[in-house]
Short mmCIF file of C-alpha atoms in Angstrom, two decimals:
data_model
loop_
_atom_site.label_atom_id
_atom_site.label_comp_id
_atom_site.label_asym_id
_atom_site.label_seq_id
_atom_site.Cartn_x
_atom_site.Cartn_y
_atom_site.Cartn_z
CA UNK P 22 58.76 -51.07 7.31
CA UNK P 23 59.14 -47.38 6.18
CA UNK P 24 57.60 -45.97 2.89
CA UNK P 25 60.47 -45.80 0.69
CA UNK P 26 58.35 -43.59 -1.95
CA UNK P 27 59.37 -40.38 -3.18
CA UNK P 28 58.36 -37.87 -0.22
CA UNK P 29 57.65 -33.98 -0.55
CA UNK P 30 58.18 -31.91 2.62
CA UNK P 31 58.36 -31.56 6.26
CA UNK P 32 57.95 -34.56 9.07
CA UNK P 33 54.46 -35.78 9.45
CA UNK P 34 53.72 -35.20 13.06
CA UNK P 35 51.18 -37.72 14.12
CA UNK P 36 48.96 -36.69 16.93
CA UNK P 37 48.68 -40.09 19.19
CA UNK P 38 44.93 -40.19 17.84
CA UNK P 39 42.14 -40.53 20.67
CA UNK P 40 40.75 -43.72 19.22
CA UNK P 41 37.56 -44.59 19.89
CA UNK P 42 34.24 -47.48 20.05
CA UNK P 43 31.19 -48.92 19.52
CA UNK P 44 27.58 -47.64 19.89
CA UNK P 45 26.65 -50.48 22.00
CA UNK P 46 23.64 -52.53 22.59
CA UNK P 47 20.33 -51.15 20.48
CA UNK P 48 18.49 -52.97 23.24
CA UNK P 49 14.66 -52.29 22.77
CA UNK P 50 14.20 -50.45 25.80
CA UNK P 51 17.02 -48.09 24.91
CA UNK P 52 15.53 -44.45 25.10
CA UNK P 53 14.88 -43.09 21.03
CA UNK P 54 17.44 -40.11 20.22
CA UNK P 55 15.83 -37.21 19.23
CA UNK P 56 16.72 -35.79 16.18
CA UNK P 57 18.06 -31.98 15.95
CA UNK P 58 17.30 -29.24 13.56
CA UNK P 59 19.84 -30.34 10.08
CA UNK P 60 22.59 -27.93 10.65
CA UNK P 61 24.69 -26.01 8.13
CA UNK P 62 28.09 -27.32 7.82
CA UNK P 63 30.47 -24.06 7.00
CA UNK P 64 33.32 -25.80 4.71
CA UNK P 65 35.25 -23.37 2.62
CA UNK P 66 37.92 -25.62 0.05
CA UNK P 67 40.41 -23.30 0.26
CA UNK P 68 42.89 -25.94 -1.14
CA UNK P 69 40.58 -25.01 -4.64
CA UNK P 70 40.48 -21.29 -3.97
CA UNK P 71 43.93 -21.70 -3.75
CA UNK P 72 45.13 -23.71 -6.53
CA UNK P 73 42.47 -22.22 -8.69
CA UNK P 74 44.04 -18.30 -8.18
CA UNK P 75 45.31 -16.91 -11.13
CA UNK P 76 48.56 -14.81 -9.69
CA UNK P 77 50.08 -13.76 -6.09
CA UNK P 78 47.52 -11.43 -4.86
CA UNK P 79 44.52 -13.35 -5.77
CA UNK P 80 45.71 -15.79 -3.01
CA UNK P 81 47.07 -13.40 -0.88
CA UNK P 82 43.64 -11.93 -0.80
CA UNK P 83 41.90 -15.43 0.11
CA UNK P 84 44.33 -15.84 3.27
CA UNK P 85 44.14 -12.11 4.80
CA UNK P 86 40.01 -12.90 4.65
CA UNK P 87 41.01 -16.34 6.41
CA UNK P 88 43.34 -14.93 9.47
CA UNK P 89 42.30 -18.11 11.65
CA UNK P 90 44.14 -20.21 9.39
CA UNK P 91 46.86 -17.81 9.19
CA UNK P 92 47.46 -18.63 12.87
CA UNK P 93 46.09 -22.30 13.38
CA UNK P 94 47.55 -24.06 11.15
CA UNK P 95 50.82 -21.86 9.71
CA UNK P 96 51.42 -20.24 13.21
CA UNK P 97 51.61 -16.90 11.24
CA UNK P 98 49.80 -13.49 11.26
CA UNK P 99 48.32 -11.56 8.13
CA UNK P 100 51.66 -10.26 8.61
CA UNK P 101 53.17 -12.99 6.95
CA UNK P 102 49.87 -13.58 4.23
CA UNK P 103 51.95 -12.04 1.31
CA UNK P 104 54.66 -14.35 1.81
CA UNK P 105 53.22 -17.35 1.80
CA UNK P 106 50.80 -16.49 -1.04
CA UNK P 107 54.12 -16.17 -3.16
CA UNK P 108 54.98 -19.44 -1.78
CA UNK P 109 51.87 -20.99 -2.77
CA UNK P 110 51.70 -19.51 -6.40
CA UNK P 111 55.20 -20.89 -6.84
CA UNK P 112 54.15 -24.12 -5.22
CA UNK P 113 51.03 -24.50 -7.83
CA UNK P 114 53.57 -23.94 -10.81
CA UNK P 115 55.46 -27.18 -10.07
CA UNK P 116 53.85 -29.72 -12.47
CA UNK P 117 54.79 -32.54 -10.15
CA UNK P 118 53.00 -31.12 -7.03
CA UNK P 119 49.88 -29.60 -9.34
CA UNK P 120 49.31 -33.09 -10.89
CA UNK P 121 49.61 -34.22 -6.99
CA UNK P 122 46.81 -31.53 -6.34
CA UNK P 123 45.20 -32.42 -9.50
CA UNK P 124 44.87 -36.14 -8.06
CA UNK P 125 43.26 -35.54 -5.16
CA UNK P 126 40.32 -33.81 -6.94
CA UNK P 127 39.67 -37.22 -7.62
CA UNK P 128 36.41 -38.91 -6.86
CA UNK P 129 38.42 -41.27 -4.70
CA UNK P 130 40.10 -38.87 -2.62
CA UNK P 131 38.80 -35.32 -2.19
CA UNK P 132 36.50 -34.70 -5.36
CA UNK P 133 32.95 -34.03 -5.91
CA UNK P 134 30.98 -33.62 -2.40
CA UNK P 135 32.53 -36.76 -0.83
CA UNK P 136 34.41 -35.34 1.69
CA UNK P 137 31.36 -32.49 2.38
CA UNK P 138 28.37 -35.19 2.59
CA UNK P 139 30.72 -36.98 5.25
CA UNK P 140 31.10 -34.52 7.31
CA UNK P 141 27.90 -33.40 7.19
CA UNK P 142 26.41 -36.65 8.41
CA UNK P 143 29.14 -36.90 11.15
CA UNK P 144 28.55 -33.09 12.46
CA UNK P 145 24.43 -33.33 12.10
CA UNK P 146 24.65 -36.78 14.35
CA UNK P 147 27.00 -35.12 16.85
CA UNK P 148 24.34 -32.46 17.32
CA UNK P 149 21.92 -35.27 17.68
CA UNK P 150 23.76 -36.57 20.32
CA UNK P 151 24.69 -33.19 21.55
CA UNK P 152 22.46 -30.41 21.18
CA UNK P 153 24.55 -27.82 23.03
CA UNK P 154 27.85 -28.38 21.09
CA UNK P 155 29.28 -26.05 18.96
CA UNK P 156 29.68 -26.85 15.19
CA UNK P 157 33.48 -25.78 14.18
CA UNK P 158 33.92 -24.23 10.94
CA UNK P 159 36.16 -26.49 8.71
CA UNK P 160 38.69 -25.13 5.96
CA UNK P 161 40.93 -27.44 3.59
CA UNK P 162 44.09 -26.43 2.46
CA UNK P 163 46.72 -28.28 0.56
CA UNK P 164 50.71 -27.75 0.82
CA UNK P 165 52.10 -30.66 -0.64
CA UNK P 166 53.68 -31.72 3.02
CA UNK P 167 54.70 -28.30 3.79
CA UNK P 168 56.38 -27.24 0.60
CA UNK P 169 55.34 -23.52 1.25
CA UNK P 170 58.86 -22.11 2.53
CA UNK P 171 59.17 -21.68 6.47
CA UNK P 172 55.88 -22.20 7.67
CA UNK P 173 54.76 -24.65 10.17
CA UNK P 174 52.49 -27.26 8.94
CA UNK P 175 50.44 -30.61 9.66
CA UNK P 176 48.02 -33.27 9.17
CA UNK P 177 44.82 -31.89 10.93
CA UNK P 178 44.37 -28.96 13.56
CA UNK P 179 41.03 -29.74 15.73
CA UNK P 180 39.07 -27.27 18.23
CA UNK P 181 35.52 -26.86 19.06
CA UNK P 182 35.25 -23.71 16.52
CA UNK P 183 37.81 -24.21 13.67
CA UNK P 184 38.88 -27.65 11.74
CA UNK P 185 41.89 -27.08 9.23
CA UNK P 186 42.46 -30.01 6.87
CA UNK P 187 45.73 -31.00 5.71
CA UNK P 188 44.23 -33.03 2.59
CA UNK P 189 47.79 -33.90 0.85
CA UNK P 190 48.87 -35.47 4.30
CA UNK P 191 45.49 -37.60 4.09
CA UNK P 192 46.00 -39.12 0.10
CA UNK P 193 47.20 -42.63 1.74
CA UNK P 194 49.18 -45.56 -0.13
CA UNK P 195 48.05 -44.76 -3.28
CA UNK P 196 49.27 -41.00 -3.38
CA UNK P 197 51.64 -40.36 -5.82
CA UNK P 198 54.02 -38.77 -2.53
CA UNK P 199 53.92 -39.85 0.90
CA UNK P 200 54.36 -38.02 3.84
CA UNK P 201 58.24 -38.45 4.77
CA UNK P 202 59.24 -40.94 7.84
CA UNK P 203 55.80 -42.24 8.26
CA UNK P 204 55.54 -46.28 8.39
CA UNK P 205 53.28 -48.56 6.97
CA UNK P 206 50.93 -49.11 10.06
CA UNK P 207 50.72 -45.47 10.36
CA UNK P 208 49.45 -44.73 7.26
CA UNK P 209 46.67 -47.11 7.54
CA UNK P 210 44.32 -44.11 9.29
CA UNK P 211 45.65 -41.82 6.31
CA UNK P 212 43.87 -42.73 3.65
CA UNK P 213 41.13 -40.74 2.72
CA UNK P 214 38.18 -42.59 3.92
CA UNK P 215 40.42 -42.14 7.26
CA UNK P 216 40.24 -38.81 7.56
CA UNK P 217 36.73 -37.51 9.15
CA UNK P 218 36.76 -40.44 11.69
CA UNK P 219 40.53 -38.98 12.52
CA UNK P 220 38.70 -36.01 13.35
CA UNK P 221 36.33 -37.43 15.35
CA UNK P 222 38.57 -39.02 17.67
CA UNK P 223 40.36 -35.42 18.29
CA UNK P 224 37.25 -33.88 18.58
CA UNK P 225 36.01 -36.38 21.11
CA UNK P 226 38.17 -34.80 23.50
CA UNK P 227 35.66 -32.17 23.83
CA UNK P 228 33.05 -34.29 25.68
CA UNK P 229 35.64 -36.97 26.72
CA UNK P 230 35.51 -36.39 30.72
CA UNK P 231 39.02 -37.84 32.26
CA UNK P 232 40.79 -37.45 35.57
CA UNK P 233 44.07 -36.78 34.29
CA UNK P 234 45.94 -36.59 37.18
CA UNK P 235 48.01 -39.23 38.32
CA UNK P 236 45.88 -41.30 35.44
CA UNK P 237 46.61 -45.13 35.58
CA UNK P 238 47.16 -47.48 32.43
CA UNK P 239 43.21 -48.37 33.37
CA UNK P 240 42.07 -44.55 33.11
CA UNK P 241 44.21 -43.72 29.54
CA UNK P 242 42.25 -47.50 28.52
CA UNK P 243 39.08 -46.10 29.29
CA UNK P 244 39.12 -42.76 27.85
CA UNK P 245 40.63 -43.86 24.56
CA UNK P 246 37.90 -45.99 24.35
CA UNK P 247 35.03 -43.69 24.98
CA UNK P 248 36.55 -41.80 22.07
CA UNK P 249 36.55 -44.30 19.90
CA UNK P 250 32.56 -45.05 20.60
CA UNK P 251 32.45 -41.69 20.52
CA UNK P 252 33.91 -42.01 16.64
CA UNK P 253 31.76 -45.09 16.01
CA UNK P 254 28.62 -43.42 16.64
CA UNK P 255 29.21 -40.75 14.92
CA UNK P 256 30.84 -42.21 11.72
CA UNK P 257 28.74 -45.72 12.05
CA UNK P 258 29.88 -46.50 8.54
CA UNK P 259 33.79 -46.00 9.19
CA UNK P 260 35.41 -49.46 9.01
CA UNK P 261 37.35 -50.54 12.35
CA UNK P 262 40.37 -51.01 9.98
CA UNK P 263 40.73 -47.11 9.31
CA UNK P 264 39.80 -46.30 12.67
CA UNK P 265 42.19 -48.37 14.39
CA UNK P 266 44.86 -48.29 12.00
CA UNK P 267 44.71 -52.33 12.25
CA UNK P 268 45.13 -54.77 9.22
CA UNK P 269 42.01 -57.18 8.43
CA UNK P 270 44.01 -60.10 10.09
CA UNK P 271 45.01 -58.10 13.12
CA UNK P 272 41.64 -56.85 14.06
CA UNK P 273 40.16 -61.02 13.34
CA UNK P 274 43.11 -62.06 15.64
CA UNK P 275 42.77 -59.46 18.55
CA UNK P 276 39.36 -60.50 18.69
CA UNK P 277 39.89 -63.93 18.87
CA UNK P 278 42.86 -63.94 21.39
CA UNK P 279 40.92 -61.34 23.07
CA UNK P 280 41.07 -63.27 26.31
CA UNK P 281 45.26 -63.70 26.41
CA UNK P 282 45.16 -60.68 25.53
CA UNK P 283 43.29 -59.93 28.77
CA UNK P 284 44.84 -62.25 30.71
CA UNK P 285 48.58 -60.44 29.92
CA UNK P 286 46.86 -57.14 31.29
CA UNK P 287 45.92 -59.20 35.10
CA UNK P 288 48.95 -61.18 34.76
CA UNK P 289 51.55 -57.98 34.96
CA UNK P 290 49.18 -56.06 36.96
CA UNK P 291 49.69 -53.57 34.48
CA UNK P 292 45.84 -51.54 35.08
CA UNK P 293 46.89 -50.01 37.99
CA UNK P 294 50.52 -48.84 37.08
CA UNK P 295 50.96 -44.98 36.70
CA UNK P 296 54.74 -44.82 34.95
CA UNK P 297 54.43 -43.22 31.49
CA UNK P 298 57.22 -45.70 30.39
CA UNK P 299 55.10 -48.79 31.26
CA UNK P 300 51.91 -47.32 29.88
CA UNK P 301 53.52 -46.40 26.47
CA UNK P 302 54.41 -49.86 25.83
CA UNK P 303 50.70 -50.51 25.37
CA UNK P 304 49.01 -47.17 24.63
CA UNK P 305 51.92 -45.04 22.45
CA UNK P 306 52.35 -45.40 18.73
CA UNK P 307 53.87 -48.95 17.91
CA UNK P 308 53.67 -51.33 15.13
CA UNK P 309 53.62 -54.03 17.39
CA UNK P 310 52.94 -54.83 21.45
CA UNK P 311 55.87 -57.28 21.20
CA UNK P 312 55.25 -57.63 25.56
CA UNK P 313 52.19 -59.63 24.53
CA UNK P 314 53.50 -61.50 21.42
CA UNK P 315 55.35 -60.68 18.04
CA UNK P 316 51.67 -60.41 16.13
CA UNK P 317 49.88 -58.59 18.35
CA UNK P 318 49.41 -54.68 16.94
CA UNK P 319 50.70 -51.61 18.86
CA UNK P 320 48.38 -49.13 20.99
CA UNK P 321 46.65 -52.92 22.31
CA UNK P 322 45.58 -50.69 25.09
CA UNK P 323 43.38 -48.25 23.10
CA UNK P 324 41.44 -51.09 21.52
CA UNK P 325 41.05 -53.01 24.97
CA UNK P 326 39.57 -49.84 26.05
CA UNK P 327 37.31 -49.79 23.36
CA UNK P 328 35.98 -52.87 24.42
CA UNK P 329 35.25 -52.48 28.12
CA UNK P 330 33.66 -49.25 26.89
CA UNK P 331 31.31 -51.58 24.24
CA UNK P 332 30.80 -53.95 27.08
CA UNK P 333 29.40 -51.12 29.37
CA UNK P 334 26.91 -49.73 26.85
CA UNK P 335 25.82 -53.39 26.08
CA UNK P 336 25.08 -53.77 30.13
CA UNK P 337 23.68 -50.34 30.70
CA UNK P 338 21.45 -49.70 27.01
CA UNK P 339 19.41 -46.63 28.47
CA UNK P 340 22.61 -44.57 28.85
CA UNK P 341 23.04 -42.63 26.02
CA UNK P 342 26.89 -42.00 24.79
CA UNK P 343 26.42 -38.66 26.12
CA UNK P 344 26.03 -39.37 29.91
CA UNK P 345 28.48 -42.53 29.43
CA UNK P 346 31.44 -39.70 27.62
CA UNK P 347 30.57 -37.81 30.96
CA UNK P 348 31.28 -39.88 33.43
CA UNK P 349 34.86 -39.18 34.72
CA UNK P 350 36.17 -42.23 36.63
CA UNK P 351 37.27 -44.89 34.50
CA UNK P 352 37.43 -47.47 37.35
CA UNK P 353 33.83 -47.19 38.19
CA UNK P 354 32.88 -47.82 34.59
CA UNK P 355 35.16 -50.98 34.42
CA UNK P 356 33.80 -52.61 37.52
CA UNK P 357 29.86 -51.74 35.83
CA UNK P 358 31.29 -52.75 32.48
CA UNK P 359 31.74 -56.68 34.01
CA UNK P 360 34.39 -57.28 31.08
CA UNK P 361 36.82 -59.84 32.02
CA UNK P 362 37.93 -60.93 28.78
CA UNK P 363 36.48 -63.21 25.74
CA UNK P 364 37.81 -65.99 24.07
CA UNK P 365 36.02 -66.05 20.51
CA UNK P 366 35.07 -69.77 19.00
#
């Protein structure tokens, strides 16, 4: 059921998040990670430097000295800087969308160091995990859903050097405005305490090997799930309920029907099928997988995924999620995984 809230802005464009797993087994004889040097996290609020600015050229100034931004997130050059600083002062004056702002300077959304400590944990145990990766500098910005004139914006832009935040699309159910068109299920991974394991699952993509071409239904299973153990480990704290985007009932009731749930997947011999039609039915943004029943939550595929990936770490516990997010062939790490399906008591 759509959000009928008041809404400020532009279409919410949701990236078809790479959702991700569990850490598997902490078997005894799993090898002990090594810890890396503590890293320094490079977060600059500009939604604050912003919002904080006292006239045009103040913020002009902040986004000429921020010309990645400029181009990641508002597809613009410095070209462009002075107009959308006048956009943004203007923006700031509106006592509706400042007491928006003002709100998510709240210790329950983006206030204090929340947001920073999270994200500092999540980055340092990536670096654990991976000591070669590169640590992306990350930059908040706020635009009350695009309310800045004709620039392009949206909810998170995620590469292996820069992070932009869209914090206003990330203020969830109890935001005074919601992003327009965006449904109920949808918003579930857009509440605050959503956001860094959102990241995660984009980010995954950087160690997330896949054989893309000619992928089957199997091969999109598998590599949504090594994202989401990818997420789990990194974010062990996250609950599955913001990662997923799954109510409390729908995650107790995919686990317990876990093996019709299975059994749908052999009966319509639906791992091996290639057409993007078929495979979006199970893997694409739905509120429901009404193919396997009228309960059962959309994207079933991702989270089946995430389980053969959680049943392959269990079987294999001296593979550490780095070699396992290497490995490219999804079918080979089904048949190791032995998952088959589990009916819960």
């Amino acid at each position: 059921m759509k959000n009928h809230k008041r809404c400020l802005g532009f279409l919410l464009l949701l990236i078809s998040s790479f959702f991700m797993g569990s850490c598997g087994s902490k078997d005894e004889n799993k090898e002990i990670k090594i810890k890396a040097p503590a890293i320094q996290l490079d977060i600059q609020r500009l939604d604050q430097s912003i919002a904080n600015s006292q006239n045009v050229q103040q913020i002009d100034s902040i986004l000429r000295k921020h010309p990645e931004v400029l181009q990641a997130y508002f597809s613009v050059g410095t070209n462009r800087s002075s107009e959308l600083a006048k956009n943004f002062f203007a923006l700031f004056q509106n006592p509706a969308l400042r007491k928006f702002y003002e709100q998510s300077q709240e210790a329950a959304y983006f206030g204090g160091k929340v947001l920073e400590k999270e994200l500092q944990a999540a980055f340092q145990e990536i670096k654990n995990e991976f000591p070669q990766a590169k640590i992306p500098k990350i930059r908040t910005v706020f635009t009350g859903f695009g309310a800045v004139g004709n620039f392009k914006t949206q909810h998170l832009v995620v590469s292996d050097s820069l992070i932009v935040i869209g914090l206003d699309y990330f203020m969830g159910k109890n935001g005074l405005y919601l992003p327009q068109n965006v449904y109920d299920y949808q918003l579930r991974r857009l509440e605050p305490r959503a956001l860094v394991g959102q990241i995660l699952l984009l980010y995954a993509g950087y160690f997330n090997q896949h054989e893309a071409e000619n992928a089957t239904m199997l091969s999109d299973m598998i590599w949504y799930g090594k994202s989401y153990a990818f997420a789990k480990n990194m974010a062990p704290a996250l609950a599955d309920s913001l990662l997923f985007g799954y109510t409390q009932t729908e995650l107790a009731e995919s686990e317990m029907f876990q093996q019709e749930i299975w059994e749908h997947f052999i009966d319509q011999s639906l791992l091996y099928k290639q057409d993007e039609f078929t495979k979006a039915k199970y893997l694409g943004e739905r509120p429901k997988t009404i193919e396997i029943g009228p309960a059962c939550p959309g994207s079933i595929g991702r989270w089946l995924g995430w389980k053969i990936i959680d049943a392959y770490q269990s079987n294999h516990p001296k593979e550490n999620l780095a070699e396992v997010m290497a490995k490219p062939d999804a079918n080979q790490l089904f048949q190791a995984s032995g998952y088959r399906g589990k009916a819960k008591e």
